[in-house]
Short mmCIF file of C-alpha atoms in Angstrom, two decimals:
data_model
loop_
_atom_site.label_atom_id
_atom_site.label_comp_id
_atom_site.label_asym_id
_atom_site.label_seq_id
_atom_site.Cartn_x
_atom_site.Cartn_y
_atom_site.Cartn_z
CA MET A 19 37.04 -53.78 7.26
CA THR A 20 34.32 -51.49 6.98
CA VAL A 21 34.32 -48.74 9.41
CA SER A 22 31.16 -48.60 12.02
CA ASP A 23 28.41 -45.73 12.07
CA GLU A 24 29.25 -45.05 15.25
CA HIS A 25 32.65 -44.27 14.45
CA LEU A 26 32.01 -42.19 11.56
CA ALA A 27 29.67 -40.45 13.50
CA LYS A 28 32.04 -39.46 15.88
CA ALA A 29 34.68 -38.30 13.24
CA ALA A 30 32.17 -36.46 11.51
CA ALA A 31 31.39 -34.80 14.60
CA SER A 32 34.78 -33.82 14.95
CA GLY A 33 34.83 -32.40 11.58
CA ASP A 34 35.79 -35.05 9.31
CA ALA A 35 33.88 -34.30 6.10
CA ALA A 36 34.84 -37.56 4.74
CA ALA A 37 33.68 -39.27 7.41
CA PHE A 38 30.47 -37.18 7.10
CA ALA A 39 30.51 -37.92 3.45
CA SER A 40 30.64 -41.76 4.16
CA LEU A 41 27.71 -41.41 6.54
CA LEU A 42 25.33 -39.61 4.18
CA ASP A 43 26.21 -42.05 1.53
CA ARG A 44 25.04 -45.01 3.89
CA HIS A 45 21.98 -43.43 5.11
CA TYR A 46 20.63 -41.05 2.32
CA ASP A 47 18.41 -43.29 0.72
CA ARG A 48 16.97 -44.83 4.18
CA LEU A 49 16.45 -41.16 5.46
CA PHE A 50 14.67 -39.91 2.45
CA ALA A 51 12.25 -43.00 2.27
CA PHE A 52 11.84 -42.70 6.01
CA CYS A 53 10.81 -39.01 5.34
CA PHE A 54 8.41 -39.78 2.61
CA ARG A 55 6.37 -42.04 4.91
CA LEU A 56 6.49 -39.24 7.42
CA THR A 57 5.10 -36.82 4.66
CA GLY A 58 3.52 -38.46 2.21
CA SER A 59 4.98 -36.42 -0.58
CA ARG A 60 7.73 -36.95 -2.57
CA ILE A 61 8.49 -32.73 -2.33
CA GLU A 62 8.13 -32.54 1.23
CA ALA A 63 10.05 -35.65 1.61
CA GLU A 64 13.17 -34.09 -0.38
CA ASP A 65 12.85 -30.58 1.24
CA LEU A 66 12.91 -32.84 4.93
CA THR A 67 15.63 -34.67 4.03
CA GLN A 68 17.49 -31.76 2.81
CA ASP A 69 17.00 -29.69 5.62
CA ILE A 70 17.91 -32.88 7.82
CA CYS A 71 21.56 -33.33 6.10
CA ALA A 72 21.94 -29.34 6.38
CA ALA A 73 21.71 -29.68 10.04
CA LEU A 74 23.10 -32.84 10.82
CA PRO A 75 26.83 -31.31 11.34
CA SER A 76 25.90 -29.27 14.08
CA LYS A 77 23.37 -31.90 15.49
CA LEU A 78 26.62 -34.88 15.26
CA SER A 79 27.84 -32.75 17.92
CA SER A 80 24.97 -34.22 20.44
CA TYR A 81 25.07 -37.83 19.15
CA GLN A 82 26.48 -40.35 22.03
CA ALA A 83 26.83 -43.88 21.41
CA ARG A 84 24.12 -45.03 23.66
CA ALA A 85 21.82 -45.98 20.66
CA LYS A 86 23.05 -46.86 16.89
CA VAL A 87 23.35 -44.18 14.00
CA THR A 88 20.19 -45.21 12.17
CA THR A 89 17.99 -44.87 15.20
CA TRP A 90 19.41 -41.53 16.30
CA LEU A 91 19.17 -40.43 12.93
CA TYR A 92 15.66 -41.70 12.78
CA ARG A 93 14.77 -39.35 16.01
CA VAL A 94 16.08 -36.29 14.34
CA ALA A 95 13.74 -36.98 11.21
CA VAL A 96 11.14 -37.75 13.48
CA ASN A 97 11.86 -34.13 15.46
CA ALA A 98 12.33 -32.33 12.16
CA ALA A 99 9.07 -33.70 10.49
CA GLN A 100 7.19 -32.73 14.00
CA ASP A 101 9.02 -29.32 13.60
CA ARG A 102 7.95 -28.52 9.89
CA ARG A 103 4.44 -29.79 10.85
CA ARG A 104 4.22 -27.29 13.72
CA LYS A 105 5.45 -24.46 11.33
CA ASN A 106 3.15 -25.25 8.65
CA ALA A 107 0.45 -25.41 11.11
CA SER A 108 1.43 -21.92 12.80
CA TYR A 109 2.04 -20.37 8.87
CA ALA A 110 -1.54 -21.86 8.08
CA LYS A 111 -3.23 -20.21 10.95
CA ALA A 112 -1.44 -16.80 10.57
CA ALA A 113 -2.23 -16.85 6.99
CA THR A 114 -6.20 -17.55 7.85
CA GLY A 115 -8.04 -14.76 6.56
CA TRP A 116 -5.06 -13.25 4.41
CA GLY A 117 -6.90 -14.70 1.01
CA ASP A 118 -10.10 -12.56 1.68
CA TRP A 119 -7.57 -9.55 2.51
CA GLU A 120 -5.79 -10.02 -0.39
CA SER A 121 -8.49 -10.32 -2.94
CA GLY A 122 -9.80 -7.32 -1.16
CA ARG A 123 -7.06 -5.39 -1.74
CA ARG A 124 -6.64 -6.33 -5.19
CA THR A 125 -10.07 -5.53 -6.24
CA ASP A 126 -9.70 -2.14 -4.80
CA ASN A 127 -6.33 -1.72 -6.79
CA ALA A 128 -7.94 -2.61 -9.38
CA GLN A 129 -11.04 -0.21 -8.95
CA THR A 130 -8.37 2.66 -8.28
CA ALA A 131 -6.56 1.92 -11.41
CA ALA A 132 -9.51 2.10 -13.01
CA GLN A 133 -10.71 5.35 -11.95
CA VAL A 134 -7.18 6.53 -12.30
CA ASP A 135 -7.14 5.43 -16.27
CA TRP A 136 -10.59 7.25 -16.49
CA LEU A 137 -9.26 10.55 -15.06
CA THR A 138 -6.37 10.38 -17.19
CA GLN A 139 -8.52 9.50 -20.70
CA ALA A 140 -11.02 12.52 -19.44
CA MET A 141 -8.17 15.05 -18.74
CA ARG A 142 -7.65 14.97 -22.35
CA ILE A 143 -10.95 16.83 -23.01
CA LEU A 144 -9.69 19.74 -20.73
CA SER A 145 -8.15 22.57 -21.99
CA PRO A 146 -4.25 22.72 -21.54
CA GLU A 147 -4.58 25.39 -18.91
CA LEU A 148 -7.11 23.12 -17.02
CA ARG A 149 -5.31 20.04 -17.62
CA ASP A 150 -1.99 21.34 -16.21
CA THR A 151 -3.44 22.97 -13.14
CA LEU A 152 -5.40 19.73 -12.28
CA ALA A 153 -2.24 17.58 -12.90
CA LEU A 154 -0.34 19.84 -10.58
CA VAL A 155 -2.92 19.46 -7.94
CA LEU A 156 -3.27 16.14 -8.58
CA ASP A 157 0.46 15.47 -7.77
CA ASP A 158 -0.09 17.02 -4.31
CA MET A 159 0.77 20.17 -4.66
CA THR A 160 -1.02 23.01 -2.81
CA HIS A 161 -2.82 25.66 -4.79
CA ALA A 162 -0.11 28.20 -3.79
CA GLN A 163 2.76 25.79 -5.13
CA ALA A 164 0.85 25.51 -8.31
CA ALA A 165 0.51 28.84 -8.78
CA GLU A 166 4.02 29.35 -8.24
CA VAL A 167 5.17 26.86 -10.90
CA LEU A 168 2.14 27.89 -13.58
CA ARG A 169 2.95 31.83 -12.57
CA VAL A 170 -0.49 32.72 -11.90
CA SER A 171 -2.49 33.38 -8.61
CA GLU A 172 -3.66 31.24 -6.17
CA GLY A 173 -7.39 32.48 -6.67
CA THR A 174 -6.85 31.34 -10.42
CA ILE A 175 -5.56 27.66 -9.68
CA SER A 176 -8.84 27.47 -7.53
CA TRP A 177 -10.72 28.52 -10.57
CA ARG A 178 -9.41 26.05 -12.91
CA ILE A 179 -9.51 23.27 -10.22
CA SER A 180 -13.31 24.16 -9.83
CA GLU A 181 -13.69 24.40 -13.77
CA ALA A 182 -11.96 21.15 -14.63
CA LYS A 183 -14.21 19.84 -11.72
CA LYS A 184 -17.32 21.07 -13.47
CA ALA A 185 -16.28 19.48 -16.67
CA LEU A 186 -15.65 16.20 -15.40
CA ARG A 187 -18.58 15.90 -13.65
CA VAL A 188 -20.51 16.63 -16.85
CA LEU A 189 -18.33 13.93 -18.92
CA ARG A 190 -19.54 11.43 -16.30
CA ALA A 191 -23.11 12.12 -16.40
CA GLN A 192 -23.04 11.58 -20.04
CA GLU A 193 -20.84 8.47 -20.08
CA GLU A 194 -23.80 7.29 -17.21
CA GLU A 195 -26.19 7.97 -19.53
CA GLN A 196 -25.40 6.01 -22.40
#
C-alpha cells in the first residue's frame, strides 16, 4: 500500500525528513518539467526548482489538504516563478545605465593608469633629488613633511617640485613633437 501525497506532505510539515524525501522523489521530475515550461530555459528551471525545493520545508507548514499536493506544488512553482521574474525585472531596471557607467569608469581608470605609467617612466630622467622629492609629494606628503624626510628646507622642496614640473613639461612637449 502506498502512502498518499497528502499524508507525506503532512508528515514532512511535521519534520519527517523521510516523508519529505519521498515527496520530492515522487514529484521532483514533474516539478522540474513544469519549471522548464515556466522559464523556457534549462538553467533557469534548474535554479527555480532548487529554490522551490529549498523553500518547501517551511512552505509545507501552510499546506492544507483542500487541494492535491500536486496542485499546491504547482501553485508554489508559479508563485516562485513570478517572484523570480519580478526580481529580475527590478534588477534589470536598477542595472539600466550601469554598463555605460562601468565603461566610463574603465576608460577613466585606463587613462589614469596610462598617465601614472608615463609619469613613472618620465621620473627616471630626473635627478635623484628631484625624483625623491616628487615621489614624496605625489605620495600626499606636504612640502613641510617632505622637507623633514629629506632634511632640507621647505623652500628647497618647493624649488625641486618646480624644477621637476619644468623637466616633465619639456619631456611631454618633446614626445608630442615626435
